GROMACS .gro file of C-alpha atoms in nm:
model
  384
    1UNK     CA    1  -0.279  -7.021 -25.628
    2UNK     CA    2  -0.611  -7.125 -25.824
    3UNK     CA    3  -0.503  -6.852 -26.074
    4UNK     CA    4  -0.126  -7.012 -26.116
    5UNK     CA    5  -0.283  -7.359 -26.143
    6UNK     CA    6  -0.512  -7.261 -26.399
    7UNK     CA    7  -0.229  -7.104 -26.612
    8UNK     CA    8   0.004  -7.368 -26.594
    9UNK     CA    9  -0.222  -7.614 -26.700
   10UNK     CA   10  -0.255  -7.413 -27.019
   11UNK     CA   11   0.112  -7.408 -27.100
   12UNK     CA   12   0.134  -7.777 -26.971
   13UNK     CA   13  -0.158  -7.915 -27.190
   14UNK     CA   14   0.038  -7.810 -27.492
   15UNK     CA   15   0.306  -8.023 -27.398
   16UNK     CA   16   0.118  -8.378 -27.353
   17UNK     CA   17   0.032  -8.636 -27.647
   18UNK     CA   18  -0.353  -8.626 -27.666
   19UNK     CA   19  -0.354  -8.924 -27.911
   20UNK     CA   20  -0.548  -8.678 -28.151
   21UNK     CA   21  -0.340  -8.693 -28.456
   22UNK     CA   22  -0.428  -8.496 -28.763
   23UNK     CA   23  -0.218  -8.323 -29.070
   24UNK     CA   24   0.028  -8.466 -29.313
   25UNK     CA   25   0.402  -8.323 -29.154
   26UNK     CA   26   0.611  -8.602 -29.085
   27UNK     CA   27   0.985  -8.559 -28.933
   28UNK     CA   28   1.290  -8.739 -29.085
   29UNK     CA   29   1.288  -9.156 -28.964
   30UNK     CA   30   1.551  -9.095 -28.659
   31UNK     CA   31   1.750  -9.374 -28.541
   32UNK     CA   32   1.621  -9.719 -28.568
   33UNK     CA   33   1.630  -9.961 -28.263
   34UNK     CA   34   1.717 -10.334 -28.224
   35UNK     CA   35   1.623 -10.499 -27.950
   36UNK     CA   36   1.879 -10.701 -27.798
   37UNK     CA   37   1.687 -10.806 -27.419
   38UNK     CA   38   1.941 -10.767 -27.134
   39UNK     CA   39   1.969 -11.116 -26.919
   40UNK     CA   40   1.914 -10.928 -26.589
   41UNK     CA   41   1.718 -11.060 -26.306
   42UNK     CA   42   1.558 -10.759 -26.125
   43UNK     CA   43   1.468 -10.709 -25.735
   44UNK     CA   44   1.237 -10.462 -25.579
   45UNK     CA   45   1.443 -10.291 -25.316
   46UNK     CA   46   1.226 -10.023 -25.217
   47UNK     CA   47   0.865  -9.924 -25.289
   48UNK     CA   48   0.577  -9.731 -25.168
   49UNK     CA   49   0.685  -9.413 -25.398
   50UNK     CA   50   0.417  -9.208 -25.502
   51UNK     CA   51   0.585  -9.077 -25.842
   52UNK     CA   52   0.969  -9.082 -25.783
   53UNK     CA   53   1.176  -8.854 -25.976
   54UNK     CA   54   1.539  -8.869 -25.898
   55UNK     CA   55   1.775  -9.111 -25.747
   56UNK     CA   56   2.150  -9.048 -25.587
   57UNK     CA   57   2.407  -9.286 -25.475
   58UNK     CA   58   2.534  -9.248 -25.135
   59UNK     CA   59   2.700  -9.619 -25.121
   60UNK     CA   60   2.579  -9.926 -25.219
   61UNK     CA   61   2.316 -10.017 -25.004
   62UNK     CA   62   2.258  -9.650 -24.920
   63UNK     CA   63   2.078  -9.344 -25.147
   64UNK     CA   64   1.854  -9.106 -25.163
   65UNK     CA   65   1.531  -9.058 -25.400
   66UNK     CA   66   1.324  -8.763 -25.474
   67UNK     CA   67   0.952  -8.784 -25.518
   68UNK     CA   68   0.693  -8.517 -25.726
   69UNK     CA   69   0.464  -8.541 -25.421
   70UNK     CA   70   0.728  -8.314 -25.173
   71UNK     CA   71   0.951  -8.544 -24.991
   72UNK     CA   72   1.284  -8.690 -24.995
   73UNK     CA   73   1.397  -9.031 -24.898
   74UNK     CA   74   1.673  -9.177 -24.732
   75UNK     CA   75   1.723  -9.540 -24.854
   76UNK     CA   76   1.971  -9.724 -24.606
   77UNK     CA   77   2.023 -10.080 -24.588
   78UNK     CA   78   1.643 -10.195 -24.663
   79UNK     CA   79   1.479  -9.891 -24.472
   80UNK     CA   80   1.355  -9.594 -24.627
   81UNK     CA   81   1.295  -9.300 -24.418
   82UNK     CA   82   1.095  -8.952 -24.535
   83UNK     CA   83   1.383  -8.646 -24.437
   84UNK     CA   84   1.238  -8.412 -24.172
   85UNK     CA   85   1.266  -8.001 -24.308
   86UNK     CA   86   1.208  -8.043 -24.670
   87UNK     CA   87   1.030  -7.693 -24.797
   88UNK     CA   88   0.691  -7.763 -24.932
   89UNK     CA   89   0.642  -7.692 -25.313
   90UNK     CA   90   0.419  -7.634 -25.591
   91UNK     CA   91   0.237  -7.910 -25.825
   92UNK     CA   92  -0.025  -7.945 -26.064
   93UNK     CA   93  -0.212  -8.198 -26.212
   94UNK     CA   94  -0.270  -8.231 -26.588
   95UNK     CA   95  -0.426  -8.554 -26.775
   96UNK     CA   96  -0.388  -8.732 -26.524
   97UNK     CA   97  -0.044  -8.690 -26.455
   98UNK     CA   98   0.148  -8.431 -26.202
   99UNK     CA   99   0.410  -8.178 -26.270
  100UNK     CA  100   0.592  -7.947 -26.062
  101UNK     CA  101   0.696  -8.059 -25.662
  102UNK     CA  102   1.073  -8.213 -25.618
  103UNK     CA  103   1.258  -8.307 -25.849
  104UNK     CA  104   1.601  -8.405 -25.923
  105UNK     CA  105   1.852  -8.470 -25.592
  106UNK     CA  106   2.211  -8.456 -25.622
  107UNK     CA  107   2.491  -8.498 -25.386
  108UNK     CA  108   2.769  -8.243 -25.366
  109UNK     CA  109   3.116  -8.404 -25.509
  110UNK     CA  110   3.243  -8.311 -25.161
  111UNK     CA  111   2.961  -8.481 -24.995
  112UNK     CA  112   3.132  -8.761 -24.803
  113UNK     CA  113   3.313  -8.459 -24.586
  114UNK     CA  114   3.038  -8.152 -24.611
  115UNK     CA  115   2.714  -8.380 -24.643
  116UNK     CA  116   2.548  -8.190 -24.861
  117UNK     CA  117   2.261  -8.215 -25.069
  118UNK     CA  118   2.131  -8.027 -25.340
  119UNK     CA  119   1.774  -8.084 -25.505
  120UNK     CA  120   1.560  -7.894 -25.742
  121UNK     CA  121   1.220  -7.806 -25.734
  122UNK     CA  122   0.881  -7.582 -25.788
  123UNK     CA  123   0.824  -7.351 -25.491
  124UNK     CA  124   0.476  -7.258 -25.384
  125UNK     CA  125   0.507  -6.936 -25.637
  126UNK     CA  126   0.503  -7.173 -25.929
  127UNK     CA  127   0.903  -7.119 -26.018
  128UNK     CA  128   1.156  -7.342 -26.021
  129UNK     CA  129   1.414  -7.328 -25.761
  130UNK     CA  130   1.714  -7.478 -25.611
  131UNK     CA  131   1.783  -7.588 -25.234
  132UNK     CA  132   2.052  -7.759 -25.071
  133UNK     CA  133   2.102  -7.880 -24.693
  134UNK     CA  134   2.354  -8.122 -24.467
  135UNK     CA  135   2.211  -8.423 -24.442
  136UNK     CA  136   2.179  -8.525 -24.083
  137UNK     CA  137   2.015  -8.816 -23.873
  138UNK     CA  138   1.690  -8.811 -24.080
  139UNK     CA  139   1.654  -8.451 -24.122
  140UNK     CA  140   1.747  -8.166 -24.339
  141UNK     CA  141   1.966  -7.954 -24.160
  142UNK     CA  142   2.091  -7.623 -24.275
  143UNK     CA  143   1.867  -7.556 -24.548
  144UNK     CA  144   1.889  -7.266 -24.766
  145UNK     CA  145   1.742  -7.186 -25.131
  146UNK     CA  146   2.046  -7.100 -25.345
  147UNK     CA  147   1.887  -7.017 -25.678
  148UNK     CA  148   1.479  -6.930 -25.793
  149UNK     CA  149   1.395  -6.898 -26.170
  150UNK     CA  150   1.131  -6.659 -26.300
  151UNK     CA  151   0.946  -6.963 -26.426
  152UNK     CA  152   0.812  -7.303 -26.410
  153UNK     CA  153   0.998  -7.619 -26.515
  154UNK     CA  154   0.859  -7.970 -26.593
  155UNK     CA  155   1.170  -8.122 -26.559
  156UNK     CA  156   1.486  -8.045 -26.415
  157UNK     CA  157   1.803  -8.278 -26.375
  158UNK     CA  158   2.133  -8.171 -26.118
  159UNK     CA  159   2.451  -8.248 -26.256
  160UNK     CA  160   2.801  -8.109 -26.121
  161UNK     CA  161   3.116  -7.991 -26.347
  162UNK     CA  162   3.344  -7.969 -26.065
  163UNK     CA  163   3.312  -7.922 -25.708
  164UNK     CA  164   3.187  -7.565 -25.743
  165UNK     CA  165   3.009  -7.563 -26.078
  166UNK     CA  166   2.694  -7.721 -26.111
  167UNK     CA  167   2.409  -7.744 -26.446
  168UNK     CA  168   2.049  -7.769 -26.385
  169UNK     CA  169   1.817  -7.794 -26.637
  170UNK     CA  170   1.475  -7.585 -26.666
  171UNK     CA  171   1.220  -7.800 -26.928
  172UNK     CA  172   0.840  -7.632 -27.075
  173UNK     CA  173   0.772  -7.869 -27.319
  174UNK     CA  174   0.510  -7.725 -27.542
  175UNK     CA  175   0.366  -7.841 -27.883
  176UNK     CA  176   0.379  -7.555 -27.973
  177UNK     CA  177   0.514  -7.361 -27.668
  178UNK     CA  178   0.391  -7.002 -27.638
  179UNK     CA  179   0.576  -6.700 -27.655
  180UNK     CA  180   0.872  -6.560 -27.480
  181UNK     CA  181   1.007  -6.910 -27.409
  182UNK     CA  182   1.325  -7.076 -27.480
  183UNK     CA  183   1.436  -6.868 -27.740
  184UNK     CA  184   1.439  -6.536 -27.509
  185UNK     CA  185   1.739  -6.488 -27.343
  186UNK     CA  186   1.518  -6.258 -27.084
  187UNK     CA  187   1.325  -6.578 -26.931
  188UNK     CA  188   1.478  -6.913 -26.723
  189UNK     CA  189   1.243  -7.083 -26.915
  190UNK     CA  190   1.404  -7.369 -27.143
  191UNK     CA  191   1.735  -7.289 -27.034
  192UNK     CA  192   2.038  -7.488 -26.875
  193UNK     CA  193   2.193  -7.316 -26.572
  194UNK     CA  194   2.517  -7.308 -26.431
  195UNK     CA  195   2.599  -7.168 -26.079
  196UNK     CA  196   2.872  -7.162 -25.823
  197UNK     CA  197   2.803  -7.455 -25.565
  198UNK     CA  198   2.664  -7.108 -25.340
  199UNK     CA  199   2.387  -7.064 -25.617
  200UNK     CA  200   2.576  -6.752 -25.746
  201UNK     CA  201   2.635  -6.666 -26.128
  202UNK     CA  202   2.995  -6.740 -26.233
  203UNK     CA  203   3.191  -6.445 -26.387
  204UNK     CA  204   3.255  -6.660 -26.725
  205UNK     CA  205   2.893  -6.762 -26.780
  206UNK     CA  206   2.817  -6.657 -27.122
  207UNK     CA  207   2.714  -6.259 -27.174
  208UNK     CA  208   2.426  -6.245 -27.452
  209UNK     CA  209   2.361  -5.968 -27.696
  210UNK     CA  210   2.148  -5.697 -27.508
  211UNK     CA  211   2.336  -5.766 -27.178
  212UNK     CA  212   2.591  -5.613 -27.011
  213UNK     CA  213   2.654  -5.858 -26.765
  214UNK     CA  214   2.666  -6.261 -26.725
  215UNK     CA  215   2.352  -6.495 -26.624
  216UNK     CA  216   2.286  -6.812 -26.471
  217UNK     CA  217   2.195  -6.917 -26.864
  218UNK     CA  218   2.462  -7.200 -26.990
  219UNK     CA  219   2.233  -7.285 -27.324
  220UNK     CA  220   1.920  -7.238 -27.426
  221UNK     CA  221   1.646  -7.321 -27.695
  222UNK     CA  222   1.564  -7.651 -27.486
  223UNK     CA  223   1.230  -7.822 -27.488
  224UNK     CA  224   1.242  -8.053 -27.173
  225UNK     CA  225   1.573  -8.225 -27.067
  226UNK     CA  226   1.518  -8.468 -26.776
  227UNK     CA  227   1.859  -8.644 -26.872
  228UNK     CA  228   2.186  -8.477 -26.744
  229UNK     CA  229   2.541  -8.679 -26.720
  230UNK     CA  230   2.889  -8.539 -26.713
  231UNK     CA  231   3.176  -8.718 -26.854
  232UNK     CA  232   3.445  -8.813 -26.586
  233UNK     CA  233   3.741  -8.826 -26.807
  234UNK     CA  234   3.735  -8.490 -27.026
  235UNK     CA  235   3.411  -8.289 -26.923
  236UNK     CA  236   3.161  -8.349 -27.210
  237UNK     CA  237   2.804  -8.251 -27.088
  238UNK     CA  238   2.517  -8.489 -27.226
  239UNK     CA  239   2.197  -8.441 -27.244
  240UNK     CA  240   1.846  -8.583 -27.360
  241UNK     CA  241   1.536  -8.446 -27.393
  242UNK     CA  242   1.130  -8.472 -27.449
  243UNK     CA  243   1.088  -8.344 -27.846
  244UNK     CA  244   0.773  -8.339 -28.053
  245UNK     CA  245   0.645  -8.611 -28.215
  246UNK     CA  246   0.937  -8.780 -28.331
  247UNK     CA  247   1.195  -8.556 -28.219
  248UNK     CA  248   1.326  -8.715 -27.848
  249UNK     CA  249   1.715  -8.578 -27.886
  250UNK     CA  250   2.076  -8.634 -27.717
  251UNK     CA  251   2.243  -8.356 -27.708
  252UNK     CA  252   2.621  -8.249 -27.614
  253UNK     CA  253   2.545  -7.915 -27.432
  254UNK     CA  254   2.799  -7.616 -27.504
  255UNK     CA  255   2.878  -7.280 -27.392
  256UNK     CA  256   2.608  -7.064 -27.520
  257UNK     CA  257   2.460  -7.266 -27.753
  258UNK     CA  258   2.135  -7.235 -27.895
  259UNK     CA  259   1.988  -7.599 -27.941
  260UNK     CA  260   1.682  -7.485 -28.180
  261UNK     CA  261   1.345  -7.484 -27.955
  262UNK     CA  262   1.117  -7.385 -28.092
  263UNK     CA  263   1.234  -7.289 -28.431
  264UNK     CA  264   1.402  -7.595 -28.500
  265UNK     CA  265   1.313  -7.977 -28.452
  266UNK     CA  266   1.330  -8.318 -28.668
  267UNK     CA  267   1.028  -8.371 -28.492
  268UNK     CA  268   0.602  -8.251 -28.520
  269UNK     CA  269   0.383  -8.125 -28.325
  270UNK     CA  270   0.124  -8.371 -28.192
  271UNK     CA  271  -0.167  -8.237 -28.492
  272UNK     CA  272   0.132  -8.320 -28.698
  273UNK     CA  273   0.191  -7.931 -28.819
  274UNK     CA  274   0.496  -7.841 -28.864
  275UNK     CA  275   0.737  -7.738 -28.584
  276UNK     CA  276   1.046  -7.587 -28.779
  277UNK     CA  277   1.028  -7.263 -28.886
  278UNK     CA  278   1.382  -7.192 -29.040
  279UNK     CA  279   1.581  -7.457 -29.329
  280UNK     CA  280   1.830  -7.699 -29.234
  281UNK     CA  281   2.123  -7.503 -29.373
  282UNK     CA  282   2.010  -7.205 -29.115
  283UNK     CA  283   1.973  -7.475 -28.825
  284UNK     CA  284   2.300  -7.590 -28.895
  285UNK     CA  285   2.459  -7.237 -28.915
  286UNK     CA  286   2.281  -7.106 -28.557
  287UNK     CA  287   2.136  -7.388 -28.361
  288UNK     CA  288   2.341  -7.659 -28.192
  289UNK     CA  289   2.225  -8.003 -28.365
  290UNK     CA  290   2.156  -8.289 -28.199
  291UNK     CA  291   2.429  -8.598 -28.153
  292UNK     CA  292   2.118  -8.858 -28.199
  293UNK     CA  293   1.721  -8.834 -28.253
  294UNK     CA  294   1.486  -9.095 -28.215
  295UNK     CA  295   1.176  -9.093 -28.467
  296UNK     CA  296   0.838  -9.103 -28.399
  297UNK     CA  297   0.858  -9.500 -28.405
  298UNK     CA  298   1.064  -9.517 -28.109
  299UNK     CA  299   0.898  -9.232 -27.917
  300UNK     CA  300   1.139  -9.285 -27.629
  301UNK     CA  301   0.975  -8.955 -27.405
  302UNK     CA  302   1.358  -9.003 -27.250
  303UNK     CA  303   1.418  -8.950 -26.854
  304UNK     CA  304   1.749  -9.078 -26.680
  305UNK     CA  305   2.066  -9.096 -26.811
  306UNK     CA  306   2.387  -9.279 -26.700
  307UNK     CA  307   2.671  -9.421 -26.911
  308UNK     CA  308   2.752  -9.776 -26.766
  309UNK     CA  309   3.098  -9.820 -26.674
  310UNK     CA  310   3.262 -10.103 -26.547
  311UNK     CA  311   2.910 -10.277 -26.486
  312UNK     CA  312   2.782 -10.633 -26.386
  313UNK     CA  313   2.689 -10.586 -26.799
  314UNK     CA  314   3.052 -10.558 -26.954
  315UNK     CA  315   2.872 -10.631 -27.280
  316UNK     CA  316   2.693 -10.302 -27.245
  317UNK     CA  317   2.970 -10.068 -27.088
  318UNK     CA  318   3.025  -9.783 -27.314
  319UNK     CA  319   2.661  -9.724 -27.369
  320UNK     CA  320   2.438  -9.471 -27.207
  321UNK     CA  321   2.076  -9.612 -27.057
  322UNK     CA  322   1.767  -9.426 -27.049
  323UNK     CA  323   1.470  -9.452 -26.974
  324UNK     CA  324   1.175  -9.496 -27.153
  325UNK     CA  325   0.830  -9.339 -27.030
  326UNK     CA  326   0.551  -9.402 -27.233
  327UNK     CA  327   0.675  -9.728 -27.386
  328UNK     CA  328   0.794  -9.857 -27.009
  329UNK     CA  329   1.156  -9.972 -27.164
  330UNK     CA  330   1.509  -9.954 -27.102
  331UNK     CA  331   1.711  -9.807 -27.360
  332UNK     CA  332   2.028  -9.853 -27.430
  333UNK     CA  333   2.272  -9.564 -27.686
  334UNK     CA  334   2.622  -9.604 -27.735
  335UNK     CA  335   2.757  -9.292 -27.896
  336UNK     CA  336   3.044  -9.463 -28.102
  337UNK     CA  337   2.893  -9.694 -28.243
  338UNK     CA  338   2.544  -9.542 -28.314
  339UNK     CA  339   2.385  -9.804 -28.183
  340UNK     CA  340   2.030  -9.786 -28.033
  341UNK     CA  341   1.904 -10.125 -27.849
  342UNK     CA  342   1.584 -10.191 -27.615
  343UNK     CA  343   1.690 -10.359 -27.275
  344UNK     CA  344   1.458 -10.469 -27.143
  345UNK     CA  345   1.052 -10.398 -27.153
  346UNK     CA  346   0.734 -10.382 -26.980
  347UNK     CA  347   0.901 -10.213 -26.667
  348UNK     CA  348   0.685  -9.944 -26.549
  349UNK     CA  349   0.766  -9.579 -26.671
  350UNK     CA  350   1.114  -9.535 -26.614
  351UNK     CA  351   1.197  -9.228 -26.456
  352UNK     CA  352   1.573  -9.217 -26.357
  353UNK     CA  353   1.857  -9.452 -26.350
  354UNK     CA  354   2.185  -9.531 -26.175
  355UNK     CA  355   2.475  -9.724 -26.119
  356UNK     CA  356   2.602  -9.896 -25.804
  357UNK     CA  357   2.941  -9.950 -25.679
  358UNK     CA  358   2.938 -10.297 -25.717
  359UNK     CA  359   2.858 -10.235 -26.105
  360UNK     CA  360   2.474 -10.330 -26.026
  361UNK     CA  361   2.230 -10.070 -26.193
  362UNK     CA  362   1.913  -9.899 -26.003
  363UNK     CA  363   1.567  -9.826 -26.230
  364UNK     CA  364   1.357  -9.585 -26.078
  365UNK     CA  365   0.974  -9.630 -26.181
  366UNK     CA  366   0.748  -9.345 -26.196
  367UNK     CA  367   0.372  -9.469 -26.164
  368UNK     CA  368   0.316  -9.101 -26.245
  369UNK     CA  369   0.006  -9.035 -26.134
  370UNK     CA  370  -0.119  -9.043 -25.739
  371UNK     CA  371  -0.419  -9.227 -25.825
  372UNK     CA  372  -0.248  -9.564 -25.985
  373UNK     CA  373  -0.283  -9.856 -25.790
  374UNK     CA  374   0.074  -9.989 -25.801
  375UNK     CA  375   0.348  -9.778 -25.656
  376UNK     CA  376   0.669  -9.628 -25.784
  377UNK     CA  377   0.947  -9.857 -25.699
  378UNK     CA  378   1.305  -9.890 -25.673
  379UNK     CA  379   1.455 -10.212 -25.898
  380UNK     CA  380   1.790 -10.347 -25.862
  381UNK     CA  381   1.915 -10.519 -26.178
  382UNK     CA  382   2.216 -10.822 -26.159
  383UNK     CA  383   2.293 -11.091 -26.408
  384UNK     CA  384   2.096 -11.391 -26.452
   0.00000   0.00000   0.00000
């Protein structure tokens, strides 16, 4: 286990900002930001999280929220309760901050009559994998582990097509990332997956040159998404996700696409050398291009994503939020109109977000590391 530790932390050192900044490379601008502060008033609902990571809504006063650490949480009217039979699984600890453990939790679209759950993870070998149970009276009942990658993931969002399709996303990060990554079709690694609701490989996933056969790979050439949302209405697939320096991206995610990492980003690497290693006129012929980027002036470092909806905010209905790690912000990005806005600042690192019922939205905070003083935290935001 010392051994797996040791060469994670390798592959996840590359990933993290240092702050040591050398070289002259500098990406395009990417999409400037206004900042238009949302009139909210904001209510702790729930805290004592030691790094949160996901949250799902079961009803309004009732969800359920992942955390890094190895447990799951049932939130129901004010009490919070850790779920009995929860596997253990795998992190690691690097610059202060932990990868690896649970992840994203997502409820099946039939939950209200099967009660299941499905969340993703890092198992105790170091790869990511997928479980789902029934949830019961406080416990995990039923549990089985549907799907297990041949690699690691520092990120990984659940989000469902249909009731028995499901994506989940498998991020590595890297600045620069080492070799076979997302670019070979042979490795999970920086891939999107999409399985039956059993965890099996559908018959019209995409078959890649050199295989005979389909995989659980949807797209590849991804860097880190942690944002995943499907569009009710017609089926569009979003999703964001940690680039370089200056190269945070929203993506729509298509059948077999290749979406360019690491051959293609408008983003640097942390020294500032260049990332991209083909032209623009190749990127645009094989790579999927990004919807949006945000430059290194933003630097977003995006988890969470949820298009508001018939919200408590009608002002801001049409446009997706995110979350904003480093810089502790809201974001807001509405598609249409290309607009990018800060919401609201000074939060805490915000790790997911969601929508109630009632139109009321949910900020998870991620303290992310197990050492910080203040807890992770569950915020409820209404109008002033």
């Amino acid at each position: 286990m010392r051994t797996l530790a040791l060469f994670l932390t390798s592959i996840i050192l590359a990933s993290c900002d240092d702050g040591y900044v050398t070289g002259d490379a500098q990406g395009p601008p990417g999409a400037p930001a206004t900042t238009e502060l949302l009139s909210a008033q904001m209510e702790v609902v729930a805290d004592g999280l030691i790094i949160p990571w996901g949250i799902e809504i079961i009803g309004e006063n009732e969800y359920l929220l992942s955390e890094r650490m190895g447990d799951v949480y049932h939130y129901r009217d004010g009490q919070m309760r850790s779920l009995e039979g929860i596997p253990e699984s795998f992190t690691v600890e690097v610059a202060g901050l932990v990868y690896g453990g649970i992840m994203d939790v997502s409820l099946h679209p039939g939950f209200a009559e099967n009660r299941l759950v499905y969340f993703a993870y890092v198992n105790p070998q170091g790869l990511m994998s997928v479980a789902r149970f029934r949830l019961g009276d406080q416990h995990a009942e039923d549990l089985e582990v549907i799907f297990e990658s041949d690699s690691f993931s520092i990120g990984s969002r659940i989000a469902w097509l249909d009731e028995d399709h499901f994506l989940v996303t498998q991020g590595v990060g890297g600045n620069p990332y080492p070799e076979p990554g997302p670019q070979d079709l042979s490795s999970d690694a920086g891939k999107i997956h999409r399985l039956h609701a059993d965890g099996s490989v559908p018959a019209d996933n995409p078959v890649f040159v050199g295989s005979t056969r389909p995989t659980s790979i949807w797209s590849y050439g991804h860097r880190d998404p942690q944002g995943l949302w499907v569009d009710p209405e017609d089926g569009t697939v979003y999703s964001h996700e940690h680039g370089p320096l200056g190269g945070d991206e929203l993506n729509i995610i298509r059948k077999a696409g290749n979406y360019g990492w690491p051959i293609h980003s408008y983003g640097v690497n942390y020294n500032r050398t260049e990332v991209t290693r083909i032209s623009q006129e190749e990127a645009e012929r094989t790579t999927v291009l990004p919807i949006q980027f945000w430059g290194e002036g933003l630097n977003v470092a995006p988890s969470g994503l949820e298009r508001l909806e018939g919200s408590l905010f009608p002002e801001w209905d049409g446009y997706f939020l995110i979350g904003s790690l480093p810089q502790e912000r809201l974001i807001g990005y509405n598609a249409e109109l290309d607009d990018t806005v800060i919401l609201l600042d000074d939060l805490g690192r915000v790790r997911d977000v969601a929508q109630l019922p009632s139109g009321a939205v949910l900020l998870l905070i991620d303290t992310g590391s197990p050492r910080r003083t203040d807890s992770g935290r569950v915020v409820k935001l209404t109008p002033r």
